[in-house]
Every structure is written in C-alpha cells, then in structure tokens.
C-alpha cells in the first residue's frame, strides 16, 4: 500500500531565510509526487509535481522540490521565505502503475514564517 | 480561483438526516474526486469518478454514495448522519485519471448538531 509521511507537524522559519518542508513516501512502483498548499477556509492549491525526468522540480510562488529515489523523499524548498507563505502544506503520492489506487495525502505540515 | 465550484459552502443539520453536496468541475476536466477533511483524520480520499464511471474507492462509508452525471457535475450523498460526519468535504477535478494535478474547490463545511 502507498503512504506518505510528513515528519514535522509544524515548521517555523524567519522571513528571508530558506525553508524546507519534508516528505517521505512509500509505493510499490514508481511514484507520482505532488505538493499542495492550503490557506485558511480554502481548498488545496497545486504547487508542483514530479512525474519523471529532472529530480529538481520548480513550481509556483518560487517553490521547488527535490525527488530522491534512494531516500524515497520529496522535500519542498524555497530559498527565501515570505510571511505570506504561512499555510498548511500537503505532500501527496500516487503509485504510477496502479490506477485502482488513488492519491494519498500526508497529514500536512503547518508552516509559519515569522516577520 | 480553481474553477471548481462546490455548493453549499456551509450546511448545518441534525443526526439521522440526509444531505447532498454538489460539485461542478473545472471546464474540460473529466475526473472528479471527493475528500473528507477533519482535524483528527486529516485529508481522506473518498471516491473518484472519471467521465461518469466510478474509478477508485477510498475510505467511503456505506452511508455515503456519489455519482457523476453526463454533464460531469458530481454529487456526494451522506445519509443517516452522525456527529462524527462533521467535517469539510472537498471536491477536486483533473483532466484525466492519471498524473494530472487535482484542482480543489473551497469545500462544503458540514456541521451535525
């Protein structure tokens, strides 16, 4: 069965500093990997995805993520955090070869960027 | 704006009742997904439809059912409601059923009194 772990419930970072939100996954085949962000009282918004190819994926709002197959990780990064980046971040995985399964979302990590 | 419309935004009802949540997917998207988000369970996948056909099923209770109509809008029916069904229910849509990202609506907040 596929699963996603986000080991940190909360990440605090000062504005202007780099940020990392961690994600590890488990699938039996090759993964499709996604990051989403959720602001209060809103639905999730797509940030970026990894399907195949370059391990470094660039997405919306200056975010990027690095796929590491050996560590089964897909950490979200941003070189310089903004206060407006404060939100709930979800990592999601789907087993590429198994259409009977669907997206599995991690529990979410709350990012707080302090001014 | 994701292009996914969910109605109603808020719903307050009592235990034992039945409600219907509605979702209009983004224009051109054939796949619709339903999720339940609660504080203790996180985001749980319920069910997916693709072009009118059920494609995948997650942790959906037997009291819950869904369908996707020929115009591609979808409805989630919740019956014999219990206090524990109080949650945010999200609909998402995507172009296909594969690797495309999902686009989420802003959800329906269901409160059971």
Tab-separated table of C-alpha atoms in Angstrom:
chain	number	residue	atom	x	y	z
A	1	UNK	CA	0.000	0.000	0.000
A	2	UNK	CA	1.143	3.514	-0.666
A	3	UNK	CA	1.739	6.000	2.125
A	4	UNK	CA	3.106	9.463	2.775
A	5	UNK	CA	4.811	10.809	5.872
A	6	UNK	CA	5.418	14.414	6.794
A	7	UNK	CA	7.540	14.100	9.908
A	8	UNK	CA	7.048	17.666	11.126
A	9	UNK	CA	3.649	18.945	12.255
A	10	UNK	CA	4.980	22.494	12.372
A	11	UNK	CA	7.890	24.348	10.778
A	12	UNK	CA	8.864	27.842	11.889
A	13	UNK	CA	11.210	29.986	9.855
A	14	UNK	CA	12.155	33.644	9.807
A	15	UNK	CA	11.210	35.747	6.808
A	16	UNK	CA	14.015	35.805	4.259
A	17	UNK	CA	15.505	32.509	5.420
A	18	UNK	CA	15.369	29.324	3.358
A	19	UNK	CA	12.619	26.853	4.198
A	20	UNK	CA	12.283	23.101	3.874
A	21	UNK	CA	9.153	21.026	4.413
A	22	UNK	CA	9.896	17.324	4.491
A	23	UNK	CA	8.055	14.453	2.833
A	24	UNK	CA	8.836	10.764	2.530
A	25	UNK	CA	6.737	8.244	0.666
A	26	UNK	CA	6.217	4.563	0.107
A	27	UNK	CA	4.838	2.979	-3.059
A	28	UNK	CA	5.326	-0.407	-4.638
A	29	UNK	CA	6.073	1.010	-8.088
A	30	UNK	CA	7.213	4.373	-9.387
A	31	UNK	CA	5.594	7.415	-7.817
A	32	UNK	CA	3.764	10.451	-8.984
A	33	UNK	CA	4.519	13.091	-6.308
A	34	UNK	CA	2.750	16.370	-5.604
A	35	UNK	CA	2.825	19.300	-3.228
A	36	UNK	CA	-0.259	21.324	-2.354
A	37	UNK	CA	-0.800	24.346	-0.117
A	38	UNK	CA	-3.943	25.169	1.855
A	39	UNK	CA	-4.780	28.620	3.166
A	40	UNK	CA	-7.453	29.098	5.849
A	41	UNK	CA	-11.006	28.352	4.686
A	42	UNK	CA	-9.800	27.452	1.199
A	43	UNK	CA	-9.281	24.301	-0.816
A	44	UNK	CA	-5.857	22.906	-1.604
A	45	UNK	CA	-3.849	24.612	-4.323
A	46	UNK	CA	-1.426	22.721	-6.542
A	47	UNK	CA	2.214	23.840	-6.200
A	48	UNK	CA	4.271	21.346	-8.185
A	49	UNK	CA	4.606	17.738	-9.270
A	50	UNK	CA	7.215	15.136	-10.094
A	51	UNK	CA	6.383	12.560	-12.734
A	52	UNK	CA	9.717	11.688	-14.323
A	53	UNK	CA	12.897	13.373	-15.500
A	54	UNK	CA	14.895	16.008	-13.643
A	55	UNK	CA	14.958	15.380	-9.911
A	56	UNK	CA	14.630	19.104	-9.138
A	57	UNK	CA	11.141	20.357	-9.891
A	58	UNK	CA	10.208	24.029	-9.933
A	59	UNK	CA	6.695	25.160	-9.142
A	60	UNK	CA	4.506	28.098	-8.267
A	61	UNK	CA	5.410	31.041	-5.997
A	62	UNK	CA	9.150	30.256	-6.065
A	63	UNK	CA	8.819	26.795	-4.539
A	64	UNK	CA	10.837	23.815	-5.699
A	65	UNK	CA	11.133	20.196	-4.624
A	66	UNK	CA	13.825	17.587	-4.924
A	67	UNK	CA	12.995	13.975	-5.702
A	68	UNK	CA	15.386	11.497	-4.098
A	69	UNK	CA	14.619	7.941	-5.092
A	70	UNK	CA	17.143	6.265	-2.801
A	71	UNK	CA	15.783	8.093	0.241
A	72	UNK	CA	12.170	7.969	-1.028
A	73	UNK	CA	11.870	11.668	-0.258
A	74	UNK	CA	10.336	14.685	-1.954
A	75	UNK	CA	11.176	17.709	0.199
A	76	UNK	CA	9.668	21.109	-0.579
A	77	UNK	CA	12.052	24.065	-0.541
A	78	UNK	CA	12.138	27.798	-1.055
A	79	UNK	CA	15.313	29.921	-0.957
A	80	UNK	CA	13.736	32.896	0.804
A	81	UNK	CA	10.527	32.585	2.835
A	82	UNK	CA	7.779	35.195	2.857
A	83	UNK	CA	5.248	35.832	5.614
A	84	UNK	CA	2.559	35.100	3.017
A	85	UNK	CA	3.922	31.547	2.658
A	86	UNK	CA	2.445	30.739	6.074
A	87	UNK	CA	-0.072	27.972	5.418
A	88	UNK	CA	-0.678	24.236	5.626
A	89	UNK	CA	1.355	22.152	3.164
A	90	UNK	CA	0.435	18.680	1.954
A	91	UNK	CA	2.559	16.129	0.134
A	92	UNK	CA	0.703	13.538	-1.965
A	93	UNK	CA	1.723	10.376	-3.785
A	94	UNK	CA	0.172	8.102	-6.347
A	95	UNK	CA	1.517	4.757	-7.494
A	96	UNK	CA	2.224	5.264	-11.200
A	97	UNK	CA	1.303	1.748	-12.168
A	98	UNK	CA	-1.803	1.242	-10.108
A	99	UNK	CA	-4.863	3.124	-11.239
A	100	UNK	CA	-7.016	1.272	-8.758
A	101	UNK	CA	-5.259	3.198	-6.038
A	102	UNK	CA	-5.565	6.906	-5.767
A	103	UNK	CA	-3.788	9.855	-4.338
A	104	UNK	CA	-2.691	9.508	-0.742
A	105	UNK	CA	-2.084	12.735	1.124
A	106	UNK	CA	0.256	13.234	4.037
A	107	UNK	CA	-1.042	14.652	7.323
A	108	UNK	CA	0.130	18.144	6.478
A	109	UNK	CA	2.816	20.472	7.853
A	110	UNK	CA	1.926	23.887	9.156
A	111	UNK	CA	4.484	26.460	8.044
A	112	UNK	CA	4.791	29.682	9.996
A	113	UNK	CA	7.025	32.398	8.590
A	114	UNK	CA	7.846	34.952	11.226
A	115	UNK	CA	8.447	38.595	10.277
B	1	UNK	CA	-9.856	30.648	-8.471
B	2	UNK	CA	-9.524	26.918	-9.186
B	3	UNK	CA	-12.592	26.743	-11.421
B	4	UNK	CA	-14.165	24.052	-9.221
B	5	UNK	CA	-17.468	25.091	-7.644
B	6	UNK	CA	-18.921	23.467	-4.574
B	7	UNK	CA	-22.336	24.148	-3.100
B	8	UNK	CA	-23.428	24.809	-0.474
B	9	UNK	CA	-20.491	26.394	1.382
B	10	UNK	CA	-21.989	25.610	4.761
B	11	UNK	CA	-24.541	23.050	5.862
B	12	UNK	CA	-25.954	22.573	9.335
B	13	UNK	CA	-28.211	19.633	10.016
B	14	UNK	CA	-29.109	17.084	12.672
B	15	UNK	CA	-28.159	13.487	13.317
B	16	UNK	CA	-30.033	10.952	11.237
B	17	UNK	CA	-30.630	13.351	8.368
B	18	UNK	CA	-29.510	13.118	4.733
B	19	UNK	CA	-27.682	15.789	2.731
B	20	UNK	CA	-26.414	16.217	-0.809
B	21	UNK	CA	-23.236	18.075	-1.665
B	22	UNK	CA	-22.726	19.283	-5.200
B	23	UNK	CA	-19.604	19.826	-7.267
B	24	UNK	CA	-19.081	21.381	-10.685
B	25	UNK	CA	-15.621	20.500	-12.008
B	26	UNK	CA	-13.282	22.794	-13.861
B	27	UNK	CA	-14.214	23.180	-17.515
B	28	UNK	CA	-12.753	20.303	-19.529
B	29	UNK	CA	-11.914	18.104	-16.545
B	30	UNK	CA	-13.298	14.592	-16.755
B	31	UNK	CA	-12.250	13.289	-13.349
B	32	UNK	CA	-13.880	14.230	-10.053
B	33	UNK	CA	-12.622	13.303	-6.591
B	34	UNK	CA	-14.257	13.638	-3.190
B	35	UNK	CA	-12.312	14.091	0.059
B	36	UNK	CA	-13.205	14.478	3.707
B	37	UNK	CA	-11.028	16.702	5.893
B	38	UNK	CA	-11.336	16.557	9.653
B	39	UNK	CA	-8.993	17.621	12.436
B	40	UNK	CA	-8.318	14.107	13.694
B	41	UNK	CA	-8.303	12.195	10.380
B	42	UNK	CA	-6.604	14.647	8.047
B	43	UNK	CA	-7.499	14.557	4.362
B	44	UNK	CA	-9.178	11.288	3.451
B	45	UNK	CA	-9.897	10.233	-0.116
B	46	UNK	CA	-13.469	9.036	-0.511
B	47	UNK	CA	-14.156	8.265	-4.154
B	48	UNK	CA	-13.212	9.148	-7.728
B	49	UNK	CA	-15.255	9.277	-10.923
B	50	UNK	CA	-13.942	9.527	-14.433
B	51	UNK	CA	-16.305	10.526	-17.234
B	52	UNK	CA	-19.303	9.189	-15.356
B	53	UNK	CA	-17.786	5.916	-14.202
B	54	UNK	CA	-16.508	5.093	-10.723
B	55	UNK	CA	-12.719	4.783	-10.987
B	56	UNK	CA	-11.411	4.348	-7.443
B	57	UNK	CA	-12.824	3.997	-3.982
B	58	UNK	CA	-11.194	5.010	-0.732
B	59	UNK	CA	-12.441	5.184	2.824
B	60	UNK	CA	-16.044	5.872	1.945
B	61	UNK	CA	-18.696	4.680	4.381
B	62	UNK	CA	-21.653	2.638	3.167
B	63	UNK	CA	-23.917	5.509	4.324
B	64	UNK	CA	-22.224	7.704	1.729
B	65	UNK	CA	-22.684	7.493	-2.022
B	66	UNK	CA	-21.735	9.571	-5.021
B	67	UNK	CA	-22.351	9.849	-8.719
B	68	UNK	CA	-21.136	11.805	-11.697
B	69	UNK	CA	-23.729	12.951	-14.196
B	70	UNK	CA	-23.461	13.213	-18.001
B	71	UNK	CA	-22.691	16.940	-17.726
B	72	UNK	CA	-19.778	15.864	-15.445
B	73	UNK	CA	-21.025	17.517	-12.287
B	74	UNK	CA	-20.986	15.284	-9.248
B	75	UNK	CA	-22.979	14.837	-6.087
B	76	UNK	CA	-21.995	13.284	-2.772
B	77	UNK	CA	-24.899	11.951	-0.739
B	78	UNK	CA	-24.479	11.478	3.002
B	79	UNK	CA	-27.250	9.703	4.896
B	80	UNK	CA	-28.031	8.657	8.481
B	81	UNK	CA	-25.691	11.408	9.554
B	82	UNK	CA	-23.703	11.054	12.754
B	83	UNK	CA	-21.869	13.641	14.834
B	84	UNK	CA	-18.575	12.265	13.555
B	85	UNK	CA	-19.505	13.159	9.979
B	86	UNK	CA	-18.950	16.821	10.778
B	87	UNK	CA	-16.070	17.838	8.524
B	88	UNK	CA	-15.000	19.784	5.471
B	89	UNK	CA	-15.852	17.952	2.266
B	90	UNK	CA	-13.764	18.814	-0.762
B	91	UNK	CA	-14.313	18.111	-4.386
B	92	UNK	CA	-11.398	18.167	-6.793
B	93	UNK	CA	-11.179	17.702	-10.533
B	94	UNK	CA	-8.476	16.834	-13.020
B	95	UNK	CA	-8.190	16.498	-16.758
B	96	UNK	CA	-7.652	12.761	-16.673
B	97	UNK	CA	-7.306	9.970	-14.153
B	98	UNK	CA	-3.526	9.691	-14.284
B	99	UNK	CA	-0.737	12.083	-13.412
B	100	UNK	CA	-2.596	15.358	-13.766
B	101	UNK	CA	-2.755	17.591	-10.673
B	102	UNK	CA	-6.084	17.992	-8.968
B	103	UNK	CA	-7.815	21.326	-8.661
B	104	UNK	CA	-9.784	21.735	-5.456
B	105	UNK	CA	-12.957	23.593	-4.663
B	106	UNK	CA	-13.248	25.582	-1.451
B	107	UNK	CA	-15.242	22.850	0.223
B	108	UNK	CA	-18.541	22.377	1.993
B	109	UNK	CA	-18.403	22.655	5.770
B	110	UNK	CA	-20.871	20.173	7.237
B	111	UNK	CA	-21.890	20.567	10.858
B	112	UNK	CA	-24.024	17.916	12.521
B	113	UNK	CA	-25.861	19.029	15.649
